[in-house]
CSV table of C-alpha atoms in Angstrom, one decimal:
chain,number,residue,atom,x,y,z
A,287,MET,CA,141.2,80.5,107.5
A,288,GLY,CA,139.1,83.2,107.9
A,289,THR,CA,139.1,85.2,110.9
A,290,GLU,CA,135.7,84.1,112.4
A,291,GLU,CA,136.8,80.6,111.8
A,292,ARG,CA,140.1,81.3,113.6
A,293,ARG,CA,138.4,82.8,116.5
A,294,GLN,CA,135.8,79.9,116.9
A,295,ARG,CA,139.0,77.8,117.0
A,296,GLU,CA,140.7,79.7,119.7
A,297,ARG,CA,137.4,79.6,121.6
A,298,ASP,CA,137.2,75.8,121.3
A,299,GLU,CA,140.9,75.6,122.7
A,300,ILE,CA,140.0,77.7,125.6
A,301,ARG,CA,137.1,75.6,126.6
A,302,GLU,CA,138.8,72.5,126.0
A,303,LYS,CA,141.7,73.6,128.5
A,304,ILE,CA,139.3,75.1,130.9
A,305,LEU,CA,137.4,71.4,131.0
A,306,ASP,CA,140.4,69.5,131.3
A,307,ALA,CA,141.9,71.6,134.3
A,308,ALA,CA,138.5,71.3,136.1
A,309,ARG,CA,138.7,67.5,135.5
A,310,ASP,CA,142.0,67.4,137.0
A,311,LEU,CA,140.6,69.6,140.0
A,312,PHE,CA,137.5,67.5,140.5
A,313,LEU,CA,139.5,64.4,140.8
A,314,GLU,CA,142.0,65.9,143.1
A,315,CYS,CA,140.1,68.1,145.2
A,316,GLY,CA,136.4,66.5,145.2
A,317,TYR,CA,133.4,68.3,143.8
A,318,ASP,CA,133.3,70.7,147.0
A,319,GLY,CA,136.8,71.5,146.8
A,320,VAL,CA,136.5,72.9,143.6
A,321,THR,CA,136.0,76.5,142.9
A,322,MET,CA,135.9,78.7,139.6
A,323,ARG,CA,139.1,80.4,141.0
A,324,LYS,CA,140.9,77.5,141.4
A,325,VAL,CA,140.3,76.5,137.7
A,326,ALA,CA,141.4,79.7,136.6
A,327,GLU,CA,144.4,79.7,138.5
A,328,ARG,CA,145.4,76.4,137.3
A,329,ILE,CA,145.6,77.7,133.8
A,330,GLU,CA,146.7,81.4,134.4
A,331,TYR,CA,143.6,82.7,133.0
A,332,SER,CA,141.7,85.5,135.4
A,333,PRO,CA,138.2,84.0,136.7
A,334,THR,CA,136.4,86.6,134.5
A,335,THR,CA,137.5,84.5,131.3
A,336,ILE,CA,136.3,81.2,132.9
A,337,TYR,CA,132.9,82.9,133.6
A,338,LEU,CA,132.8,83.9,129.9
A,339,TYR,CA,132.7,80.1,129.1
A,340,PHE,CA,130.5,78.6,132.0
A,341,ALA,CA,128.1,80.3,134.4
A,342,ASP,CA,129.4,78.5,137.5
A,343,LYS,CA,131.0,75.5,138.8
A,344,ASP,CA,127.9,73.5,138.5
A,345,ALA,CA,127.5,74.4,134.7
A,346,LEU,CA,131.3,73.4,134.3
A,347,PHE,CA,130.7,70.2,136.0
A,348,ARG,CA,127.8,69.4,133.8
A,349,GLU,CA,129.6,70.2,130.6
A,350,LEU,CA,132.3,68.0,131.7
A,351,CYS,CA,129.9,65.1,132.1
A,352,MET,CA,128.3,65.5,129.1
A,353,THR,CA,131.4,65.9,127.1
A,354,ASP,CA,132.9,62.8,128.3
A,355,PHE,CA,129.7,60.7,127.9
A,356,SER,CA,129.2,61.9,124.4
A,357,LYS,CA,132.9,60.8,123.8
A,358,LEU,CA,131.8,57.3,125.1
A,359,GLY,CA,128.8,57.4,123.2
A,360,GLU,CA,130.6,58.1,119.9
A,361,GLU,CA,133.0,54.9,120.8
A,362,PHE,CA,130.0,52.9,121.0
A,363,GLN,CA,128.9,53.8,117.7
A,364,LYS,CA,131.8,51.6,116.3
A,365,ALA,CA,129.7,48.4,117.7
A,366,ALA,CA,126.7,49.2,116.0
A,367,SER,CA,127.4,46.9,112.8
A,368,ALA,CA,127.2,43.9,114.6
A,369,ALA,CA,123.8,42.2,114.0
A,370,ASP,CA,123.7,39.9,116.9
A,371,PRO,CA,122.8,41.5,120.1
A,372,ILE,CA,125.3,39.4,122.1
A,373,ASP,CA,128.0,40.4,119.5
A,374,ARG,CA,127.1,44.0,120.3
A,375,LEU,CA,127.3,43.7,123.9
A,376,ARG,CA,130.6,42.1,123.8
A,377,ASN,CA,131.9,44.7,121.2
A,378,CYS,CA,130.7,47.4,123.5
A,379,ALA,CA,132.4,46.0,126.6
A,380,GLN,CA,135.8,45.8,124.9
A,381,ILE,CA,135.0,49.5,123.8
A,382,TYR,CA,134.0,50.3,127.5
A,383,ILE,CA,137.4,49.0,129.0
A,384,GLN,CA,139.3,50.4,126.4
A,385,PHE,CA,137.8,53.9,126.9
A,386,ALA,CA,138.6,53.4,130.5
A,387,VAL,CA,142.6,52.6,129.9
A,388,ASP,CA,142.6,55.2,127.0
A,389,HIS,CA,141.2,58.0,129.2
A,390,PRO,CA,141.6,57.2,132.8
A,391,ASN,CA,140.7,60.5,134.3
A,392,GLN,CA,137.7,60.7,132.2
A,393,TYR,CA,136.6,57.4,133.4
A,394,ARG,CA,137.7,58.1,137.1
A,395,LEU,CA,135.2,61.4,137.2
A,396,MET,CA,132.5,59.5,135.3
A,397,PHE,CA,132.4,56.3,136.9
A,398,MET,CA,134.6,56.3,140.0
A,399,THR,CA,133.7,59.5,141.8
A,400,PRO,CA,130.4,59.8,143.9
A,401,LYS,CA,128.5,62.6,142.1
A,402,PRO,CA,127.0,65.7,143.8
A,403,ASP,CA,123.5,64.6,144.4
A,404,SER,CA,121.8,67.2,141.8
A,405,ALA,CA,124.7,66.4,139.3
A,406,GLY,CA,123.1,65.6,136.0
A,407,GLU,CA,119.4,65.9,136.8
A,408,GLU,CA,118.8,69.0,134.5
A,409,ASP,CA,120.2,66.9,131.7
A,410,LEU,CA,117.5,63.9,132.2
A,411,ALA,CA,115.9,64.9,129.3
A,412,ILE,CA,118.4,62.6,127.3
A,413,LYS,CA,117.6,59.8,129.7
A,414,GLY,CA,116.7,56.8,127.7
A,415,ASP,CA,118.2,57.9,124.5
A,416,PRO,CA,120.5,54.9,123.5
A,417,ASN,CA,122.5,57.4,121.5
A,418,ARG,CA,123.4,59.8,124.2
A,419,ASP,CA,122.7,57.8,127.4
A,420,SER,CA,125.3,55.0,127.6
A,421,TYR,CA,123.3,53.1,130.4
A,422,ALA,CA,120.2,53.5,127.9
A,423,LEU,CA,122.3,51.7,125.3
A,424,LEU,CA,123.3,49.0,127.3
A,425,TYR,CA,119.7,48.4,128.5
A,426,SER,CA,118.4,48.2,124.7
A,427,LEU,CA,121.2,45.8,124.0
A,428,VAL,CA,120.1,43.8,126.9
A,429,THR,CA,116.7,43.9,126.2
A,430,ALA,CA,117.2,43.0,122.4
A,431,ALA,CA,119.3,40.0,123.7
A,432,ILE,CA,116.7,38.7,125.9
A,433,GLU,CA,114.0,39.2,123.2
A,434,ALA,CA,116.3,37.1,120.9
A,435,GLY,CA,116.3,34.3,123.2
A,436,SER,CA,120.1,35.1,124.1
A,437,PHE,CA,119.9,34.5,127.6
A,438,ARG,CA,118.9,31.4,129.7
A,439,PRO,CA,115.0,32.0,130.8
A,440,GLU,CA,115.8,32.7,134.4
A,441,TYR,CA,117.7,35.8,133.3
A,442,ASN,CA,114.8,37.9,132.4
A,443,ASP,CA,115.1,41.2,133.9
A,444,PRO,CA,116.9,43.5,131.6
A,445,GLN,CA,117.8,45.9,134.7
A,446,LEU,CA,119.3,43.0,136.5
A,447,ILE,CA,121.4,41.7,133.5
A,448,ALA,CA,122.4,45.4,132.5
A,449,GLN,CA,123.7,46.2,135.8
A,450,THR,CA,125.7,42.8,136.1
A,451,LEU,CA,127.3,43.0,132.7
A,452,TRP,CA,128.2,46.7,133.9
A,453,ALA,CA,129.8,45.8,137.2
A,454,ALA,CA,131.7,43.1,135.1
A,455,VAL,CA,133.3,45.5,133.1
A,456,HIS,CA,133.6,48.1,135.4
A,457,GLY,CA,135.4,46.0,137.7
A,458,VAL,CA,138.1,44.9,135.0
A,459,ALA,CA,138.5,48.7,133.9
A,460,SER,CA,138.4,50.0,137.6
A,461,LEU,CA,141.1,47.9,139.0
A,462,GLU,CA,143.2,48.2,135.9
A,463,ILE,CA,143.1,52.3,136.7
A,464,THR,CA,143.7,52.0,140.3
A,465,HIS,CA,145.8,48.7,141.0
A,466,ARG,CA,147.9,48.3,137.7
A,467,CYS,CA,151.0,49.4,139.7
A,468,ASP,CA,150.0,47.4,142.6
A,469,VAL,CA,153.2,45.5,143.9
A,470,TRP,CA,151.0,42.9,145.7
A,471,VAL,CA,149.4,41.6,142.6
A,472,LYS,CA,151.2,39.5,139.6
A,473,TRP,CA,148.8,41.0,136.8
A,474,THR,CA,148.0,39.0,134.0
A,475,PRO,CA,147.6,41.2,130.7
A,476,LEU,CA,144.6,43.4,130.3
A,477,HIS,CA,143.4,41.6,127.4
A,478,GLU,CA,143.5,38.5,128.9
A,479,ARG,CA,141.6,39.5,132.1
A,480,THR,CA,138.9,41.5,129.6
A,481,GLN,CA,138.3,38.1,127.7
A,482,ALA,CA,138.2,35.7,131.0
A,483,MET,CA,135.5,38.2,132.4
A,484,LEU,CA,133.6,38.4,129.1
A,485,ASP,CA,133.6,34.7,128.1
A,486,GLY,CA,132.9,33.9,131.9
A,487,ILE,CA,129.9,35.8,132.3
A,488,MET,CA,128.6,35.5,128.9
A,489,HIS,CA,128.9,31.7,129.3
A,490,GLY,CA,127.3,31.9,132.7
A,491,LEU,CA,124.1,34.0,131.4
A,492,ARG,CA,123.6,32.2,128.2
A,493,PRO,CA,121.6,29.0,127.6
A,494,GLU,CA,123.5,25.8,127.0
A,495,THR,CA,122.8,25.1,123.4
A,496,LYS,CA,123.9,28.6,122.3
A,497,LYS,CA,127.3,28.2,124.2
A,498,SER,CA,128.8,25.3,122.3
A,499,THR,CA,128.1,27.2,118.9
A,500,THR,CA,128.8,30.7,119.4
A,501,GLU,CA,131.4,31.0,122.0
B,126,MET,CA,140.1,49.9,185.5
B,127,GLY,CA,143.6,51.0,186.3
B,128,THR,CA,145.2,54.1,185.4
B,129,GLU,CA,147.7,52.3,182.8
B,130,GLU,CA,144.7,50.7,181.5
B,131,ARG,CA,142.9,53.9,181.0
B,132,ARG,CA,145.9,55.9,179.6
B,133,GLN,CA,146.1,53.2,177.0
B,134,ARG,CA,142.6,53.3,175.8
B,135,GLU,CA,142.9,57.0,175.6
B,136,ARG,CA,146.0,56.4,173.3
B,137,ASP,CA,144.2,53.9,171.3
B,138,GLU,CA,141.2,56.3,171.0
B,139,ILE,CA,143.6,59.1,169.8
B,140,ARG,CA,145.0,56.9,167.3
B,141,GLU,CA,141.9,55.6,166.0
B,142,LYS,CA,140.8,59.4,165.6
B,143,ILE,CA,144.1,60.3,163.7
B,144,LEU,CA,143.5,57.6,161.2
B,145,ASP,CA,139.9,58.3,160.8
B,146,ALA,CA,140.9,62.0,159.9
B,147,ALA,CA,143.5,61.1,157.8
B,148,ARG,CA,141.4,58.3,155.6
B,149,ASP,CA,138.9,61.2,155.0
B,150,LEU,CA,141.8,63.6,153.9
B,151,PHE,CA,143.6,61.1,151.6
B,152,LEU,CA,140.3,60.4,150.1
B,153,GLU,CA,139.3,64.3,149.9
B,154,CYS,CA,142.8,65.6,148.7
B,155,GLY,CA,144.8,62.5,147.2
B,156,TYR,CA,147.8,61.3,148.8
B,157,ASP,CA,149.7,64.2,147.8
B,158,GLY,CA,147.6,66.8,149.0
B,159,VAL,CA,147.7,65.6,152.9
B,160,THR,CA,150.1,67.0,155.2
B,161,MET,CA,150.8,65.9,159.0
B,162,ARG,CA,149.5,69.7,159.8
B,163,LYS,CA,146.2,69.2,157.8
B,164,VAL,CA,145.5,65.8,159.7
B,165,ALA,CA,146.2,67.9,163.0
B,166,GLU,CA,143.9,70.6,161.9
B,167,ARG,CA,141.0,68.4,161.2
B,168,ILE,CA,140.9,66.9,164.8
B,169,GLU,CA,142.2,70.0,166.5
B,170,TYR,CA,145.4,68.6,167.6
B,171,SER,CA,148.5,69.9,167.5
B,172,PRO,CA,151.1,68.5,165.0
B,173,THR,CA,153.4,67.8,167.7
B,174,THR,CA,150.7,65.4,169.1
B,175,ILE,CA,150.2,63.6,165.8
B,176,TYR,CA,153.8,62.9,165.4
B,177,LEU,CA,153.7,61.2,169.1
B,178,TYR,CA,151.7,58.4,167.2
B,179,PHE,CA,153.1,58.7,163.4
B,180,ALA,CA,156.5,59.0,162.3
B,181,ASP,CA,155.5,61.0,159.0
B,182,LYS,CA,152.6,60.7,156.3
B,183,ASP,CA,154.0,57.8,155.1
B,184,ALA,CA,153.8,55.9,158.2
B,185,LEU,CA,150.3,57.2,158.8
B,186,PHE,CA,149.2,56.0,155.3
B,187,ARG,CA,150.9,52.3,155.8
B,188,GLU,CA,149.1,52.1,158.9
B,189,LEU,CA,145.9,52.9,157.7
B,190,CYS,CA,146.1,50.3,154.9
B,191,MET,CA,147.4,47.8,157.2
B,192,THR,CA,144.6,48.5,159.6
B,193,ASP,CA,141.8,48.1,157.0
B,194,PHE,CA,143.3,45.3,155.4
B,195,SER,CA,143.4,43.6,158.6
B,196,LYS,CA,139.5,44.4,159.2
B,197,LEU,CA,138.8,42.9,155.8
B,198,GLY,CA,141.1,39.8,156.7
B,199,GLU,CA,139.2,39.1,160.0
B,200,GLU,CA,135.8,39.5,158.2
B,201,PHE,CA,137.0,36.5,155.7
B,202,GLN,CA,137.7,34.4,158.6
B,203,LYS,CA,134.1,33.9,158.8
B,204,ALA,CA,134.2,31.9,155.4
B,205,ALA,CA,136.7,29.6,156.8
B,206,SER,CA,134.0,27.0,158.2
B,207,ALA,CA,132.7,26.0,154.3
B,208,ALA,CA,134.8,22.8,153.3
B,209,ASP,CA,134.2,23.2,149.6
B,210,PRO,CA,136.5,25.7,148.0
B,211,ILE,CA,133.7,27.1,145.8
B,212,ASP,CA,131.5,27.9,148.7
B,213,ARG,CA,134.5,29.6,150.5
B,214,LEU,CA,134.8,31.5,147.5
B,215,ARG,CA,131.2,32.5,147.1
B,216,ASN,CA,131.2,33.3,151.2
B,217,CYS,CA,134.1,35.5,150.7
B,218,ALA,CA,132.6,37.5,147.9
B,219,GLN,CA,129.5,38.2,149.8
B,220,ILE,CA,131.5,39.3,152.6
B,221,TYR,CA,134.0,41.5,150.3
B,222,ILE,CA,130.8,43.1,149.2
B,223,GLN,CA,129.3,43.5,152.6
B,224,PHE,CA,132.6,45.1,154.0
B,225,ALA,CA,132.4,47.9,151.1
B,226,VAL,CA,129.2,48.6,151.7
B,227,ASP,CA,129.5,48.9,155.5
B,228,HIS,CA,133.0,50.6,155.2
B,229,PRO,CA,133.0,52.9,152.2
B,230,ASN,CA,135.5,55.0,153.0
B,231,GLN,CA,138.0,52.3,154.0
B,232,TYR,CA,136.9,50.5,150.5
B,233,ARG,CA,137.7,53.7,148.8
B,234,LEU,CA,140.9,53.9,149.9
B,235,MET,CA,141.7,50.4,149.9
B,236,PHE,CA,140.5,49.5,146.1
B,237,MET,CA,139.4,52.7,144.3
B,238,THR,CA,142.3,55.0,144.9
B,239,PRO,CA,145.6,54.9,143.2
B,240,LYS,CA,148.4,54.3,145.7
B,241,PRO,CA,151.6,56.3,145.7
B,242,ASP,CA,154.3,53.8,144.0
B,243,SER,CA,156.3,53.3,147.1
B,244,ALA,CA,152.9,52.6,149.2
B,245,GLY,CA,153.4,49.1,150.9
B,246,GLU,CA,156.3,48.0,149.7
B,247,GLU,CA,157.8,48.0,153.2
B,248,ASP,CA,154.9,45.6,154.2
B,249,LEU,CA,155.8,43.1,151.4
B,250,ALA,CA,156.8,40.6,154.1
B,251,ILE,CA,153.4,39.5,154.6
B,252,LYS,CA,152.8,39.3,151.0
B,253,GLY,CA,151.5,35.9,150.1
B,254,ASP,CA,150.4,35.2,153.8
B,255,PRO,CA,146.6,34.2,153.4
B,256,ASN,CA,145.8,35.2,156.9
B,257,ARG,CA,147.0,38.8,156.2
B,258,ASP,CA,147.2,39.4,152.3
B,259,SER,CA,143.6,39.4,150.8
B,260,TYR,CA,144.9,38.6,147.6
B,261,ALA,CA,147.0,35.9,148.6
B,262,LEU,CA,143.4,34.5,150.4
B,263,LEU,CA,141.8,34.8,147.3
B,264,TYR,CA,144.4,33.0,145.3
B,265,SER,CA,144.9,30.1,147.5
B,266,LEU,CA,141.2,29.5,147.4
B,267,VAL,CA,141.1,29.7,143.9
B,268,THR,CA,144.0,27.3,143.5
B,269,ALA,CA,142.5,24.9,145.6
B,270,ALA,CA,139.2,25.0,143.7
B,271,ILE,CA,141.3,24.3,140.6
B,272,GLU,CA,143.0,21.2,142.2
B,273,ALA,CA,139.7,20.0,143.1
B,274,GLY,CA,138.6,20.3,139.7
B,275,SER,CA,135.6,22.9,140.4
B,276,PHE,CA,136.4,25.0,137.4
B,277,ARG,CA,136.2,24.0,133.6
B,278,PRO,CA,139.8,22.7,132.3
B,279,GLU,CA,140.3,25.8,130.2
B,280,TYR,CA,140.5,27.9,133.4
B,281,ASN,CA,143.7,26.6,134.8
B,282,ASP,CA,145.6,30.0,135.6
B,283,PRO,CA,144.8,31.0,139.1
B,284,GLN,CA,146.1,34.5,138.8
B,285,LEU,CA,143.7,34.8,135.7
B,286,ILE,CA,140.7,33.2,137.6
B,287,ALA,CA,141.4,35.4,140.9
B,288,GLN,CA,141.7,38.6,139.1
B,289,THR,CA,138.5,37.9,137.4
B,290,LEU,CA,136.6,37.0,140.5
B,291,TRP,CA,138.0,40.1,142.1
B,292,ALA,CA,136.9,42.4,139.3
B,293,ALA,CA,133.6,40.7,139.5
B,294,VAL,CA,132.8,41.7,143.1
B,295,HIS,CA,134.8,44.9,143.0
B,296,GLY,CA,132.4,45.8,140.0
B,297,VAL,CA,129.3,45.3,142.0
B,298,ALA,CA,131.0,47.0,145.5
B,299,SER,CA,132.4,50.0,143.8
B,300,LEU,CA,129.2,50.8,141.4
B,301,GLU,CA,127.2,50.5,144.6
B,302,ILE,CA,129.5,53.1,146.5
B,303,THR,CA,129.8,55.7,143.6
B,304,HIS,CA,126.4,55.2,141.9
B,305,ARG,CA,124.1,53.9,144.3
B,306,CYS,CA,122.2,57.6,144.3
B,307,ASP,CA,122.5,58.1,140.5
B,308,VAL,CA,119.3,59.1,139.1
B,309,TRP,CA,120.1,57.7,135.7
B,310,VAL,CA,119.9,54.2,136.7
B,311,LYS,CA,117.0,52.3,138.2
B,312,TRP,CA,119.0,50.0,140.5
B,313,THR,CA,117.9,46.4,141.4
B,314,PRO,CA,118.2,45.7,144.9
B,315,LEU,CA,122.2,45.1,145.7
B,316,HIS,CA,121.7,41.4,147.1
B,317,GLU,CA,120.1,40.6,143.9
B,318,ARG,CA,123.1,42.3,141.8
B,319,THR,CA,125.6,40.3,144.2
B,320,GLN,CA,123.7,37.0,143.6
B,321,ALA,CA,123.2,37.6,139.7
B,322,MET,CA,127.2,38.3,139.4
B,323,LEU,CA,128.2,35.3,141.6
B,324,ASP,CA,125.7,33.0,139.9
B,325,GLY,CA,126.7,34.3,136.4
B,326,ILE,CA,130.4,34.1,136.7
B,327,MET,CA,130.5,30.7,138.7
B,328,HIS,CA,128.2,29.1,136.3
B,329,GLY,CA,130.5,30.6,133.5
B,330,LEU,CA,133.7,28.9,134.9
B,331,ARG,CA,132.6,25.7,136.5
B,332,PRO,CA,132.2,22.4,134.2
B,333,GLU,CA,128.7,21.6,133.0
B,334,THR,CA,128.2,18.6,135.6
B,335,LYS,CA,129.0,20.6,138.6
B,336,LYS,CA,126.5,23.3,137.7
B,337,SER,CA,123.4,21.4,137.6
B,338,THR,CA,124.0,19.5,141.0
B,339,THR,CA,125.6,22.4,143.0
B,340,GLU,CA,124.1,25.7,141.8
């Protein structure tokens, strides 16, 4: 490995370390409670080093969101092979819940934490691009499913359906993250809860004739 | 108003103030980041005063959970008048989402924050009592609905159905709390999302014959 290559790898590793420390801190202290100094202290670097990588806390937070959403976007590519839009939606739902369980801290910061008002506005250029904006991907799959006649006629608002499906998987994923150790509830296995939710909501949204043949 | 009565009211007010400050702090700093001293500083009381009301942080946290769950339990009483178990489930679902929107901080602490492992174990005496344990109420309504033949025969596990319905309403409620100001999503009104979720999941779980007549 050449010197330049090694340096680049070191830079990538430090960058990753800063992002991980920042994610933990944003979760622990909320957006307002985090400072660049605290991030530096957490990984025992000088604040000066941190500033070589990120201009300020805002840039750090934005980068964190972009990194984590890109990771989720890559996962969603695995669902691309299914031709039927309902199959793709179901695959994406499974991938989404698996992502949440595999990366609970990323998931908590992405979907379970109120964001500062300004967050993400600078990145709105990618809004609507299904390859980089997860909500846009969901919306495009729902639109394709509506056009293919895969939902009952009264379910014709793609925003409403997308938001309902998102809430369905988010409900399963987020309860798993926060309540999996809850002594008050005798949990059924996660894959059964995932299956029951997807079967239930899809059965509810789809026309009678489609249900008996495909589900 | 007599002196004793006034004193009691003052004590109740201070107690409420401590609980509110503690709830904010638990949300901001996580369980481990809160100390009795921090709670005292937040409301500009001496730690000694706080200790007159709560023995330690654990007691404060438990009391907070009990208070908030009691409040939700009281709300659920409003659904008691419906005779049909499915109607009661639907009413409870509406009440649950309304509670989340009206009391977002309470909701975040109750349902969106991982609890310390030990939390609540001392209160397990009320576990299973539908009047004081919200999950037990949900479970009892689901059991009644299964016994009344209100779900399709393959949906016969009350735990699985209860957890699916909970995830459905939690998904709607928690996305509303964290993402209502999200510039990436063009939200439909909350009442439409609530309706779509309840219609969708209930339609999915209920037998064909029941659907056409009651929904």
